Short mmCIF file of C-alpha atoms in Angstrom, two decimals:
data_model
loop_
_atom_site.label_atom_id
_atom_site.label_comp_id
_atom_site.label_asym_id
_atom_site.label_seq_id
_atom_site.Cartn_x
_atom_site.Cartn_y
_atom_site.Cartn_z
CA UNK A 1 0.00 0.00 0.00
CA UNK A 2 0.69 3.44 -0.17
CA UNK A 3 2.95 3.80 2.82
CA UNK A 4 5.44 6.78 2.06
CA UNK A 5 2.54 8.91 0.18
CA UNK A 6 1.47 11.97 2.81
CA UNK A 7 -1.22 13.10 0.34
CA UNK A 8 -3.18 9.94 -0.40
CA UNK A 9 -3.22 9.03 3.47
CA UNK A 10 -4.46 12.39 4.48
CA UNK A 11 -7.18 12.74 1.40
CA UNK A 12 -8.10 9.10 2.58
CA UNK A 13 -8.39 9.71 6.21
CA UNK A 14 -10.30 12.91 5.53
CA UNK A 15 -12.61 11.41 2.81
CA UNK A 16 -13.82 8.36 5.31
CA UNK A 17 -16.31 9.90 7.41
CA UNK A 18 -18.41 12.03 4.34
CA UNK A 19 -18.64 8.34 2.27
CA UNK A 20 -20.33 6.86 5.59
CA UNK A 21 -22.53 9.76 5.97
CA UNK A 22 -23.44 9.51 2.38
CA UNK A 23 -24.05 5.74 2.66
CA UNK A 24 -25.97 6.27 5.54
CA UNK A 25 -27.85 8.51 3.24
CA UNK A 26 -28.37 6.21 0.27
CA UNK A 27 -29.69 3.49 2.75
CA UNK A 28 -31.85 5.23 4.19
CA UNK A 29 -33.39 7.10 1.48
CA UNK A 30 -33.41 4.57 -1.34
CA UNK A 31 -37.24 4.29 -1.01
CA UNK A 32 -37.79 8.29 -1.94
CA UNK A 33 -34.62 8.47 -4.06
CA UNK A 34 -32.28 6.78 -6.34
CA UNK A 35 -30.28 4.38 -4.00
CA UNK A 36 -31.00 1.44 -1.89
CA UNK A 37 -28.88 -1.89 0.02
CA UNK A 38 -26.79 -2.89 -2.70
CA UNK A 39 -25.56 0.70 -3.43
CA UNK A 40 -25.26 1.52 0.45
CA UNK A 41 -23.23 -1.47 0.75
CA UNK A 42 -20.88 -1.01 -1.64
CA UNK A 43 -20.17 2.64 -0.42
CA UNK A 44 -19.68 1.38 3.00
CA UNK A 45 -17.33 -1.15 1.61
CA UNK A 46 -15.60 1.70 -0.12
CA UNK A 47 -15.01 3.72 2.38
CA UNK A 48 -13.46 1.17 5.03
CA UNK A 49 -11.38 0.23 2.17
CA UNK A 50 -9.81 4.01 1.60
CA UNK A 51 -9.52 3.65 5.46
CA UNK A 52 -7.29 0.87 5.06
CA UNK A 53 -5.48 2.48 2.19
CA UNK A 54 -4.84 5.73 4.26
CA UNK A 55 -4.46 3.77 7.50
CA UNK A 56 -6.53 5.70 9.60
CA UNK A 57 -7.84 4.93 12.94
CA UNK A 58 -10.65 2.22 12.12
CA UNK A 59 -8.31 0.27 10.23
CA UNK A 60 -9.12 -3.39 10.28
CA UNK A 61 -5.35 -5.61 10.99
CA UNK A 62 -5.74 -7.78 13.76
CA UNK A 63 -7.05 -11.28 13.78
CA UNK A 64 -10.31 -10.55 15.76
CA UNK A 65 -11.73 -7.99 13.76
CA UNK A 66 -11.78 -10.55 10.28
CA UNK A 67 -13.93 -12.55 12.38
CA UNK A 68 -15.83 -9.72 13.91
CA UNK A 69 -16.97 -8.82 9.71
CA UNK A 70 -17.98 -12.46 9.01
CA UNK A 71 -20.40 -11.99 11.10
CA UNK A 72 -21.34 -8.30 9.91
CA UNK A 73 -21.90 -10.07 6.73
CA UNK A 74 -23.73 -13.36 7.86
CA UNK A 75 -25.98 -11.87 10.06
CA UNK A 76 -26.96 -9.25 6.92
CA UNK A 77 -28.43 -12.20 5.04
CA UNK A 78 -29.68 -14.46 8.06
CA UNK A 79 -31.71 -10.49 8.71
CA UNK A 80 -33.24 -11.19 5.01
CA UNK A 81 -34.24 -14.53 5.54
CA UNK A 82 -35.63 -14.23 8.66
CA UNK A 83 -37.76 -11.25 7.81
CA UNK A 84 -38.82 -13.22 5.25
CA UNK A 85 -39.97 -16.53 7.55
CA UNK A 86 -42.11 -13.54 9.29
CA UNK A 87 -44.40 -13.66 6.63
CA UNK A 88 -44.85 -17.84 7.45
CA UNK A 89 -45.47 -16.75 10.88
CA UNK A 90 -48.49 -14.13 10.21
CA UNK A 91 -50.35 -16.36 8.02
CA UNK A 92 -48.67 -15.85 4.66
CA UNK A 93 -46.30 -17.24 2.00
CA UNK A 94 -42.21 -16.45 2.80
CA UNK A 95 -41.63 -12.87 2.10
CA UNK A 96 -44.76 -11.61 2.14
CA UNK A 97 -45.59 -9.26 4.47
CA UNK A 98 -49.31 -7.71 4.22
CA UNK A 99 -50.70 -10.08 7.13
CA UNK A 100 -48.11 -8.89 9.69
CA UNK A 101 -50.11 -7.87 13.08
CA UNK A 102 -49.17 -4.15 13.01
CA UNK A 103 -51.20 -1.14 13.48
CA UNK A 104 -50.44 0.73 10.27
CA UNK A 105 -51.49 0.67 6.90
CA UNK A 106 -50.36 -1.96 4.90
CA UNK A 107 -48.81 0.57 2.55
CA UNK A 108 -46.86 1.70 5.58
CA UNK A 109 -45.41 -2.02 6.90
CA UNK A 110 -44.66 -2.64 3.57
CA UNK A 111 -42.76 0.41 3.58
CA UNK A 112 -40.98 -0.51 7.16
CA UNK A 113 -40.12 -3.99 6.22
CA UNK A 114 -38.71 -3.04 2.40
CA UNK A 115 -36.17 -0.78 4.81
CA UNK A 116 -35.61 -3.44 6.92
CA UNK A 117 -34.50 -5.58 4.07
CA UNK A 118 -32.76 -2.85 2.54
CA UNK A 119 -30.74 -2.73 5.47
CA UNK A 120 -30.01 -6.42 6.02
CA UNK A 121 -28.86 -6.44 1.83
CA UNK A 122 -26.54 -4.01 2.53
CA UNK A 123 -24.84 -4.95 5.71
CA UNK A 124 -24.81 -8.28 3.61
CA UNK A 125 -23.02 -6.97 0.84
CA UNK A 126 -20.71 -4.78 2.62
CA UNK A 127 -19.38 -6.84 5.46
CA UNK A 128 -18.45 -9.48 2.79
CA UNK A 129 -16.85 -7.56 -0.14
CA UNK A 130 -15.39 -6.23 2.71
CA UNK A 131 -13.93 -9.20 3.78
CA UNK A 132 -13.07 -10.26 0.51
CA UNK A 133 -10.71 -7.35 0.30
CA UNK A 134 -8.88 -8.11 3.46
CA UNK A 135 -8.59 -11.86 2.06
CA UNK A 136 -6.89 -10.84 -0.65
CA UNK A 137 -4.54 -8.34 0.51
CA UNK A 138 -3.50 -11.10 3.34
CA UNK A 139 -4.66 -8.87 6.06
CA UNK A 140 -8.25 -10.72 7.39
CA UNK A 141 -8.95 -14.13 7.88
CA UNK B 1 -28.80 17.91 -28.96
CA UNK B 2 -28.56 15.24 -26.47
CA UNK B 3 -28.08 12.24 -29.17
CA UNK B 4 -24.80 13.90 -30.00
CA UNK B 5 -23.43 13.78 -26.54
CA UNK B 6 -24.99 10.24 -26.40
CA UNK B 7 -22.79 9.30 -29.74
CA UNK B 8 -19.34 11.18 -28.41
CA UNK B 9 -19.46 8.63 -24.84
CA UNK B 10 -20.72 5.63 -27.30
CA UNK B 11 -17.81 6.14 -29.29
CA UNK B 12 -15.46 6.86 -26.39
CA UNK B 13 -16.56 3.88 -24.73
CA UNK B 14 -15.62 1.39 -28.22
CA UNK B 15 -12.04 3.19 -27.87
CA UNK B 16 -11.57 2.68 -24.71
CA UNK B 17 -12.59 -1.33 -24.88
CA UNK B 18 -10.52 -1.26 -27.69
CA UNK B 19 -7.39 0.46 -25.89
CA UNK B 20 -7.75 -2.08 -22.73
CA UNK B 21 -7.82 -4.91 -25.15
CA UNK B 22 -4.55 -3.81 -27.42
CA UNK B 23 -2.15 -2.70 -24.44
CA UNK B 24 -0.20 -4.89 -22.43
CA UNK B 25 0.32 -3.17 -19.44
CA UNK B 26 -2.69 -4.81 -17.19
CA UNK B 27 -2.76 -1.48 -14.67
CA UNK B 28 -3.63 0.56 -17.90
CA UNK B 29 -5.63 -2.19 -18.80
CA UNK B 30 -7.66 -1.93 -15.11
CA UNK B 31 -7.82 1.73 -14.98
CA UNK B 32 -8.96 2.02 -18.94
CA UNK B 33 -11.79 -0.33 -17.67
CA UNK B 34 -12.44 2.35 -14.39
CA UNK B 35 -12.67 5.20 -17.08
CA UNK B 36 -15.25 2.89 -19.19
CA UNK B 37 -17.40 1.64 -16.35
CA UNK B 38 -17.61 5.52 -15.49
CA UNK B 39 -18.52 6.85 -19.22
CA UNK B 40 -20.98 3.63 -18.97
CA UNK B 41 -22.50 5.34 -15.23
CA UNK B 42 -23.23 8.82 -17.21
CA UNK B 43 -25.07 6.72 -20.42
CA UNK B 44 -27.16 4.56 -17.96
CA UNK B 45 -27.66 8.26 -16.01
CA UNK B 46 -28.96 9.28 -19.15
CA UNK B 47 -30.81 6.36 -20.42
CA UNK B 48 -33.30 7.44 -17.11
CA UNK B 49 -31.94 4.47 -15.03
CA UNK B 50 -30.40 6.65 -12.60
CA UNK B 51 -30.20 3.61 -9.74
CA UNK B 52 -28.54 2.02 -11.97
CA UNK B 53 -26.45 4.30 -12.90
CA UNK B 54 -25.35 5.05 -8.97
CA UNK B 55 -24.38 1.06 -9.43
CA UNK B 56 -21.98 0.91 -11.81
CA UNK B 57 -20.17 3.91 -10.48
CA UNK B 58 -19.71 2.69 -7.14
CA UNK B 59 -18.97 -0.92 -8.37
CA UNK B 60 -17.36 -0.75 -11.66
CA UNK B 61 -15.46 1.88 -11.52
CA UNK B 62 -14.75 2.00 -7.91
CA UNK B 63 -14.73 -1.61 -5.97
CA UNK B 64 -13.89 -4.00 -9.16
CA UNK B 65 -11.02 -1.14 -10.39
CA UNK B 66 -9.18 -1.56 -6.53
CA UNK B 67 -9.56 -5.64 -6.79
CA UNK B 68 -8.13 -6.23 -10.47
CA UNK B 69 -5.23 -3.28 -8.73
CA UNK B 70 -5.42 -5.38 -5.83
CA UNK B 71 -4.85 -8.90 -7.99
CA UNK B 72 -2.00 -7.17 -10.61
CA UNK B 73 0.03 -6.18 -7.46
CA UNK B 74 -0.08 -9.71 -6.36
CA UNK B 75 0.93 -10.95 -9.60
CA UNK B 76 2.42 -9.62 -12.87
CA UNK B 77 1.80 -6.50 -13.98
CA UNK B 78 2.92 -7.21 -17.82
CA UNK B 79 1.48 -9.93 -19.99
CA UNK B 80 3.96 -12.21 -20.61
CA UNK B 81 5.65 -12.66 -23.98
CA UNK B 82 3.80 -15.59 -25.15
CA UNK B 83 0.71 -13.72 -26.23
CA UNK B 84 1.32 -12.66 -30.52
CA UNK B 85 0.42 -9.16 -31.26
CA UNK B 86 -0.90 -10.20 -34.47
CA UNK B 87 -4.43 -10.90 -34.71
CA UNK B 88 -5.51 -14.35 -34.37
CA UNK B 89 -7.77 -15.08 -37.49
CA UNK B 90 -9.38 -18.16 -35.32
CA UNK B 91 -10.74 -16.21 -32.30
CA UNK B 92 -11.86 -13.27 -35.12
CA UNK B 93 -13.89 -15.24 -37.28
CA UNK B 94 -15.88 -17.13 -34.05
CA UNK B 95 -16.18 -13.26 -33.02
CA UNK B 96 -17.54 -11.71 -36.31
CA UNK B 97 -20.14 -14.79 -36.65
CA UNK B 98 -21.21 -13.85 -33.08
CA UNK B 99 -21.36 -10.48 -33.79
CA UNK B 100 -23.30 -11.37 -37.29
CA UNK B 101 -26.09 -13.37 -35.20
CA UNK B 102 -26.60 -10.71 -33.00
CA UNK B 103 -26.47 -7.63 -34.92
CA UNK B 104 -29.41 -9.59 -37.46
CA UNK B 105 -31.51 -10.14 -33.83
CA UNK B 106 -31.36 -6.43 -32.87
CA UNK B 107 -32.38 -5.85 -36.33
CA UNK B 108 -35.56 -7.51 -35.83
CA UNK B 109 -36.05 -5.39 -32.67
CA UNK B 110 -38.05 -2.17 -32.24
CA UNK B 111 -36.45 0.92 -32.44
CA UNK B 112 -34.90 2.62 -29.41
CA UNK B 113 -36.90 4.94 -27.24
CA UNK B 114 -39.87 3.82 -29.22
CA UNK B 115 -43.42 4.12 -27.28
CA UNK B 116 -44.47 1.11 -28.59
CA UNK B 117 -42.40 -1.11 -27.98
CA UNK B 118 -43.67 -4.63 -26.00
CA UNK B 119 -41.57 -3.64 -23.46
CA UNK B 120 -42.72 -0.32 -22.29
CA UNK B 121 -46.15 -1.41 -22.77
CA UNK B 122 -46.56 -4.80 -21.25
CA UNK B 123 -43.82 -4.92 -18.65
CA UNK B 124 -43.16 -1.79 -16.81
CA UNK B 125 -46.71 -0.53 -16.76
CA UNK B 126 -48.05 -2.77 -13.65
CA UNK B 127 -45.18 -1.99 -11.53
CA UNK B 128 -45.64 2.15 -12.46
CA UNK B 129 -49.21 2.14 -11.81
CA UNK B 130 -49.66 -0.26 -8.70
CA UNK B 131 -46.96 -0.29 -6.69
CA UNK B 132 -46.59 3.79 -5.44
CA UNK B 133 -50.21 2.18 -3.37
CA UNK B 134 -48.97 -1.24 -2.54
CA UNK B 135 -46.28 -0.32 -0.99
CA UNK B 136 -45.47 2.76 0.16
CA UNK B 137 -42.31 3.55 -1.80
CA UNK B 138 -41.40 6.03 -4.48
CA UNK B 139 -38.44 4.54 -6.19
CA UNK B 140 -40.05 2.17 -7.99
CA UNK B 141 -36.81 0.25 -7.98
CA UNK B 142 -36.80 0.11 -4.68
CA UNK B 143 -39.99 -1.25 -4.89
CA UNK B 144 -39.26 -4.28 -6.95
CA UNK B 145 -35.85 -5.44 -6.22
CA UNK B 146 -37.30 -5.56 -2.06
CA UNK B 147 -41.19 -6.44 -2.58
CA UNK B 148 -41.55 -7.81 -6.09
CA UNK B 149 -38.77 -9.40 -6.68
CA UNK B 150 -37.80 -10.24 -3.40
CA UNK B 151 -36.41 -13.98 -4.25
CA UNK B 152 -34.48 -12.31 -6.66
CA UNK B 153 -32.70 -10.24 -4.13
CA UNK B 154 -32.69 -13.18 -1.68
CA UNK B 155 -30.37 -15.45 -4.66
CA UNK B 156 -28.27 -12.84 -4.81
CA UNK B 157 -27.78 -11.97 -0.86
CA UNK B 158 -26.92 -16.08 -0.64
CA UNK B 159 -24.71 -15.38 -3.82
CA UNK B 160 -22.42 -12.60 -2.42
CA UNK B 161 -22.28 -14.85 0.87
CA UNK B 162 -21.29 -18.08 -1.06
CA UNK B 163 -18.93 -16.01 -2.61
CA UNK B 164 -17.40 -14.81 0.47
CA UNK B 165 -17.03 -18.10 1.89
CA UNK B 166 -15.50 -19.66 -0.89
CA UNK B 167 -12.85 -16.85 -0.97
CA UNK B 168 -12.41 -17.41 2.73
CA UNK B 169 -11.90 -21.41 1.92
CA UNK B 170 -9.90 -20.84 -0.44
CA UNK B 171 -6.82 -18.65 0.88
CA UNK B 172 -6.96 -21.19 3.67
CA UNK B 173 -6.48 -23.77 2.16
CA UNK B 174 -3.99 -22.48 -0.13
CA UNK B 175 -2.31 -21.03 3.84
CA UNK B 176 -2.18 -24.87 4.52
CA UNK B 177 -0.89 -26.18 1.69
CA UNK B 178 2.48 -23.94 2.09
CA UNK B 179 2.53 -25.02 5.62
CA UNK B 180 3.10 -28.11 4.18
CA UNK B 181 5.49 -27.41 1.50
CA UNK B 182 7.69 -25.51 4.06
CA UNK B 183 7.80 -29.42 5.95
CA UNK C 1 -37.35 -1.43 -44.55
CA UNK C 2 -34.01 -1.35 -45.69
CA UNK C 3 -30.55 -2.32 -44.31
CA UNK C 4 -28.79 0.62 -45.19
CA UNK C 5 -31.76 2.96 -44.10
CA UNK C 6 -30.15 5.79 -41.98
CA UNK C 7 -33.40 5.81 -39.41
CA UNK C 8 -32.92 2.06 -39.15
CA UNK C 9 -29.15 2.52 -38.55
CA UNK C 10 -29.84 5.34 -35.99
CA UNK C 11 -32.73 4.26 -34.75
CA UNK C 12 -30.66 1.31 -33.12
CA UNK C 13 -27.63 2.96 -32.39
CA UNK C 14 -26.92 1.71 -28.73
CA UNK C 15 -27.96 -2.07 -29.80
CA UNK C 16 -25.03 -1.62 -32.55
CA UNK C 17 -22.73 -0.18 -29.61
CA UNK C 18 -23.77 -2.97 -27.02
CA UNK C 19 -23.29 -5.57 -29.58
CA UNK C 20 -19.37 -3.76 -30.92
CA UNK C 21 -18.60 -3.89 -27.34
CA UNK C 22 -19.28 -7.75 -26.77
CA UNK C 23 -17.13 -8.76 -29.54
CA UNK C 24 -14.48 -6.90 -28.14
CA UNK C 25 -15.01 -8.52 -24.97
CA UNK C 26 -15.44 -11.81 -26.34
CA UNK C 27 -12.40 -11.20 -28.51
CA UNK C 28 -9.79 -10.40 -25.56
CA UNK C 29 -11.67 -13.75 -23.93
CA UNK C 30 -10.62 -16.15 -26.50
CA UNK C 31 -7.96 -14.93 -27.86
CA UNK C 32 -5.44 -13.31 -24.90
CA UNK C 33 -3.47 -15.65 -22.96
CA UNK C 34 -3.41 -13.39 -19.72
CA UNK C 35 -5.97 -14.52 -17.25
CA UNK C 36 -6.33 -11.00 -15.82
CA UNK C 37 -6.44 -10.17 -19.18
CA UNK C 38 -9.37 -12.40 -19.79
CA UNK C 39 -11.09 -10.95 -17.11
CA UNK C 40 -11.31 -7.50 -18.46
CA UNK C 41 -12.52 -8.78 -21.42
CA UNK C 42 -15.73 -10.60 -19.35
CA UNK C 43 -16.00 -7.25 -17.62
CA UNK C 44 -16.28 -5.39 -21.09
CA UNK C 45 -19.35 -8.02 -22.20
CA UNK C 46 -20.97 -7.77 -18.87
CA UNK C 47 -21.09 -3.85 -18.94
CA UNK C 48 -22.27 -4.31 -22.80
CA UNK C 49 -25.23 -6.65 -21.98
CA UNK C 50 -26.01 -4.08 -18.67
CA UNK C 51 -26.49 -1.36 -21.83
CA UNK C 52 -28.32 -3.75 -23.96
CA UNK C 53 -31.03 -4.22 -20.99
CA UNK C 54 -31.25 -0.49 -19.95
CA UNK C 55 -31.47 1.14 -23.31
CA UNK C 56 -34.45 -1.56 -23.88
CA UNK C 57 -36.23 0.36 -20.75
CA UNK C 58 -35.82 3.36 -21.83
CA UNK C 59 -38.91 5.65 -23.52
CA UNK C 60 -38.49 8.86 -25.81
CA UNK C 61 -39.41 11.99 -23.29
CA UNK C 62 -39.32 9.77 -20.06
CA UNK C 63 -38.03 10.41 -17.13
CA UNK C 64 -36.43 8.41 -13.93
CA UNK C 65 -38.91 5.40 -12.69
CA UNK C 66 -39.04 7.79 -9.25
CA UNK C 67 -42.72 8.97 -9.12
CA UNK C 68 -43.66 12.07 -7.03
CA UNK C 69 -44.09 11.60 -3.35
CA UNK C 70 -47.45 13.83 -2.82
CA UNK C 71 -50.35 13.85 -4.87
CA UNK C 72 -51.17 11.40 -8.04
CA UNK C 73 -49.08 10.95 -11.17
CA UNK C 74 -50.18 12.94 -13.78
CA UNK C 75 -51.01 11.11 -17.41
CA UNK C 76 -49.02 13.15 -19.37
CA UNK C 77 -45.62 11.88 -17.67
CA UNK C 78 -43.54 8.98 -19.23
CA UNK C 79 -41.92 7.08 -17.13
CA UNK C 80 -38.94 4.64 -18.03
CA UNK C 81 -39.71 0.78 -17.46
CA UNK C 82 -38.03 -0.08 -13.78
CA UNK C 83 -37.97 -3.42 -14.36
CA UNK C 84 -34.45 -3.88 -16.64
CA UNK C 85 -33.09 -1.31 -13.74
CA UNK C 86 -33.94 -3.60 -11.13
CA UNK C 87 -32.69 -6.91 -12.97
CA UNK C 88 -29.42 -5.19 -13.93
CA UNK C 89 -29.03 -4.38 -10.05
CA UNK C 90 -28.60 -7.43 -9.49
CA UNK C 91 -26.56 -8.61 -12.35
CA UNK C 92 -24.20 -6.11 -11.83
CA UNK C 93 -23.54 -7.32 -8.08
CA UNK C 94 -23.31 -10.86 -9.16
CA UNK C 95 -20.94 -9.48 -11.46
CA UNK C 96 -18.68 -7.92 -8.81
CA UNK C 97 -18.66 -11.24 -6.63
CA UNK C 98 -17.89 -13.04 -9.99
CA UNK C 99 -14.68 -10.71 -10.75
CA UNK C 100 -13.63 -10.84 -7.34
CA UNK C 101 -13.60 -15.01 -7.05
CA UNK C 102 -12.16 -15.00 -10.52
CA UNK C 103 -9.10 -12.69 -9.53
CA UNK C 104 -8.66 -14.57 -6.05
CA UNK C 105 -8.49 -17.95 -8.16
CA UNK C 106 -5.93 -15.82 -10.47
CA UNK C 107 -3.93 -14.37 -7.34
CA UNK C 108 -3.72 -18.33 -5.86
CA UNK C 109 -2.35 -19.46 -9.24
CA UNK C 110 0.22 -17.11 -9.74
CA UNK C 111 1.10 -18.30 -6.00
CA UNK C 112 1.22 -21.97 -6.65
CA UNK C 113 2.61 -21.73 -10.71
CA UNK C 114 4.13 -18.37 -11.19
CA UNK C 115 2.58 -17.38 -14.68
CA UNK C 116 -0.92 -16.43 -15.50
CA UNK C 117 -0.65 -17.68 -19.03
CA UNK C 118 -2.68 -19.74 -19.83
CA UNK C 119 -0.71 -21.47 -22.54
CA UNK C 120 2.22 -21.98 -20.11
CA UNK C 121 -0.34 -22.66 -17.27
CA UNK C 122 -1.63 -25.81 -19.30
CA UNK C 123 2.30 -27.34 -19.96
CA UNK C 124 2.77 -26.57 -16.46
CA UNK C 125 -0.48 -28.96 -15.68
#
C-alpha cells in the first residue's frame, strides 16, 4: 500500500467519514430516491477500504476484527431470511408481508419492512466484499 | 442535442474497450476499464436508469477497479511474452459470426426509445401504476428489487455470501498447503 | 425497410454499440493468454449486456422510474420501465462477486505456478 505517500493518506483519512454519511444517506433514502442496500453497501465497503489504504484509525489488521466482519456479513443475510420466515409466521407465503399484526397501513409495513430488508442487503453486501478485500490483501482471515 | 453527446461517450466507450484490449500493461488495462465503467455510469444516467447508474459507479469503476489493482500487485503487472500481437484469425472469425447473429436479432427489434415497444407497454406498466399504493415507496426500484422481486434479491444476498465463503476457503487452504510445503 | 436505411441505422444505435462492445469482450476472452487479461474482457461483455437491458427500458421523453411523493401521477408523464433497472441491479452485483472469485483464483495461481498464461499454465499442468 501506499505507505510513504502523505497526500493519499491524508485525502483518505479525511474522505472516510463524508462516504459513511453519504451511505448512511443512500440506505436510508433509497425508497424516496435513487439508491438502496446494494448501493449503500458497496459505499460502505468503499469507504473502510480508503480507510485501510490511508491507515486511519478504524483500520481493520488484527485477527479478531476478520472474524468480527464475518459476522457483519452473515448476520446481513440471516436479517433477510428471517424477515422473510415472518411472513410464514403471520399467516402468509415467505416474504410476504401484508398479514403482519401491526397497526399501520399496509402501505406503511410494507414500507418498514422493504427498509428493513434494505438494510439487512446491505450490511450483507458490505461486510463481505469487505472481507473479501482483506482476504486478498492477506490482512483478514 | 442530447443524441450527439450520447454518440461522443458511445464512441469513447468502443475506444476505450478497444485500448484495454490492445495494451499490455494490465494497470492501464484496469484503470482504462475504471474510465469505461464511469462513461458507462453517465449513459445509464442518461438512459433514465439513474439507480442504476449510482451502481456501476460505485462498483465498476470504484470496488472492481481496486480488486483487479489489488490482484495485478499480487501478480504480474505485464502480460507475458507468449501472447502474438498479431491478430488471431481463429478467435476473429468465431467473433464476427457472433457479432453477425446478433447484430441480425437487434435488427428484428423495435427501435430505441420507441413508445411502442412490448416492453414499455406490457412490462413496466403494472409496476408504475400499482406499486406507489402497494407499498409505500417512491423509487419504484426500490420497490421491486425488495417487494416484487424479493427472491431475486434473496439469490443474490446467498450469492455474495457463497462467494465470500468460498474466498475465505480458499486462501486457507492455499495457507495450509504452504505449511506443508515448508515441511 | 431497408438495411442501409439511416433511421434504421440510428434508430438502433446503442444495440449496434452494445453488440461492438461484446465482440471486443469476447475477442480479448478467447484470444489473450493473460488470465487477468481475460477478465477484463468478461467485464467489457458484462457492462455491454447491462447497456443492452437499460437502453431496452428506456422511452423517448421519459423520465427516472421515481414517481412524485405527494399527490397522483399525472397522465401526461412517461416514465422509463423499472424493471431492466432492477434486474441489472442485481446482475451487476453478481458481477462484482464473480470478478472478485475470478481474480482470487488468479492471485492463488500465480502463487502456486508463477505465470498467469494460460498457454504456459496448461504445460505446467
Amino acid at each position: 500500500m501506499t505507505r510513504s505517500d502523505i497526500i493519499v493518506r491524508t485525502i483518505a483519512r479525511l474522505m472516510v467519514p463524508f462516504l459513511l454519511l453519504f451511505g448512511a444517506y443512500i440506505l436510508l433514502h433509497g425508497h424516496l430516491g435513487a439508491g438502496g442496500g446494494f448501493q449503500a453497501g458497496i459505499i460502505f465497503t468503499s469507504a473502510l477500504i480508503l480507510a485501510a489504504i490511508g491507515r486511519s484509525r478504524i483500520e481493520f489488521r488484527s485477527q479478531p476484527a476478520g472474524s468480527k466482519l464475518w459476522i457483519l456479513g452473515v448476520s446481513g443475510a440471516v436479517l433477510f431470511g428471517v424477515t422473510g420466515f415472518l411472513g410464514i409466521v403471520s399467516g402468509g407465503f415467505y416474504l410476504q408481508y401484508s398479514l403482519l399484526p401491526l397497526p399501520f397501513p399496509v402501505e406503511t409495513i410494507h414500507a418498514i419492512m422493504i427498509t428493513i430488508v434494505e438494510i439487512g442487503i446491505g450490511i450483507a453486501v458490505s461486510g463481505m466484499i469487505c472481507l473479501v478485500f482483506l482476504t486478498i490483501t492477506g490482512r483478514g482471515e | 442535442m442530447i443524441w450527439l453527446v450520447n454518440g461522443v461517450l458511445l464512441i469513447a466507450l468502443i475506444v476505450l474497450a478497444a485500448w484495454a484490449l490492445k495494451t499490455r500493461d494490465l494497470l492501464v488495462s484496469a484503470m482504462i476499464l475504471s474510465v469505461y465503467s464511469f462513461l458507462m455510469a453517465i449513459i445509464y444516467a442518461q438512459l433514465n436508469s439513474p439507480d442504476v447508474a449510482l451502481t456501476e459507479a460505485a462498483v465498476g469503476a470504484g470496488i472492481t477497479t481496486v480488486l483487479f489493482i489489488l490482484a495485478i500487485q499480487k501478480t504480474s503487472r505485464m502480460e507475458e511474452d507468449s501472447d502474438d500481437e498479431t491478430i488471431q484469425k481463429g478467435p476473429l472469425a468465431i467473433v464476427l459470426f457472433i457479432g453477425l447473429i446478433l447484430a441480425l436479432a437487434a435488427g428484428g427489434m423495435p427501435a430505441f426509445g420507441s413508445p411502442d415497444a412490448p416492453a414499455a407497454i406490457v412490462s413496466g406498466n403494472l409496476y408504475l401504476e400499482e406499486a406507489k399504493e402497494v407499498t409505500g415507496v417512491v423509487n419504484i426500484v426500490t420497490a421491486i428489487i425488495a417487494y416484487y422481486r424479493s427472491f431475486d434479491t434473496l439469490g443474490e444476498v446467498t450469492v455474495v455470501f457463497a462467494v465470500g465463503i468460498g474466498i475465505i476457503a480458499l486462501f486457507l487452504r492455499g495457507r495450509e498447503e504452504e505449511g506443508d510445503d515448508e515441511k | 425497410m431497408s438495411v442501409l436505411d439511416p433511421a434504421f441505422i440510428l434508430g438502433h444505435y446503442n444495440y449496434w454499440v452494445s453488440i461492438i462492445l461484446i465482440m471486443i469482450g469476447l475477442y480479448t476472452l478467447i484470444a489473450k493468454k493473460n488470465l487477468i487479461k481475460k477478465f477484463i474482457g468478461l467485464n467489457i461483455i458484462e457492462t455491454a449486456i447491462f447497456l443492452f437491458y437499460i437502453s431496452l427500458g428506456d422511452i423517448d421523453g421519459g423520465v427516472g422510474p421515481i414517481l412524485p411523493k405527494e399527490g397522483a401521477v399525472a397522465d401526461t408523464m412517461i416514465y422509463a420501465n423499472p424493471l431492466p433497472s432492477a434486474m441489472m441491479l442485481t446482475a451487476i452485483v453478481v458481477t462484482l462477486c464473480v470478478t472478485a472469485l475470478a481474480l482470487s483464483f488468479a492471485v492463488l495461481i500465480y502463487r502456486r505456478y508463477g505465470t498467469l498464461d494460460a498457454g504456459r499454465l496448461m504445460e505446467e499442468l
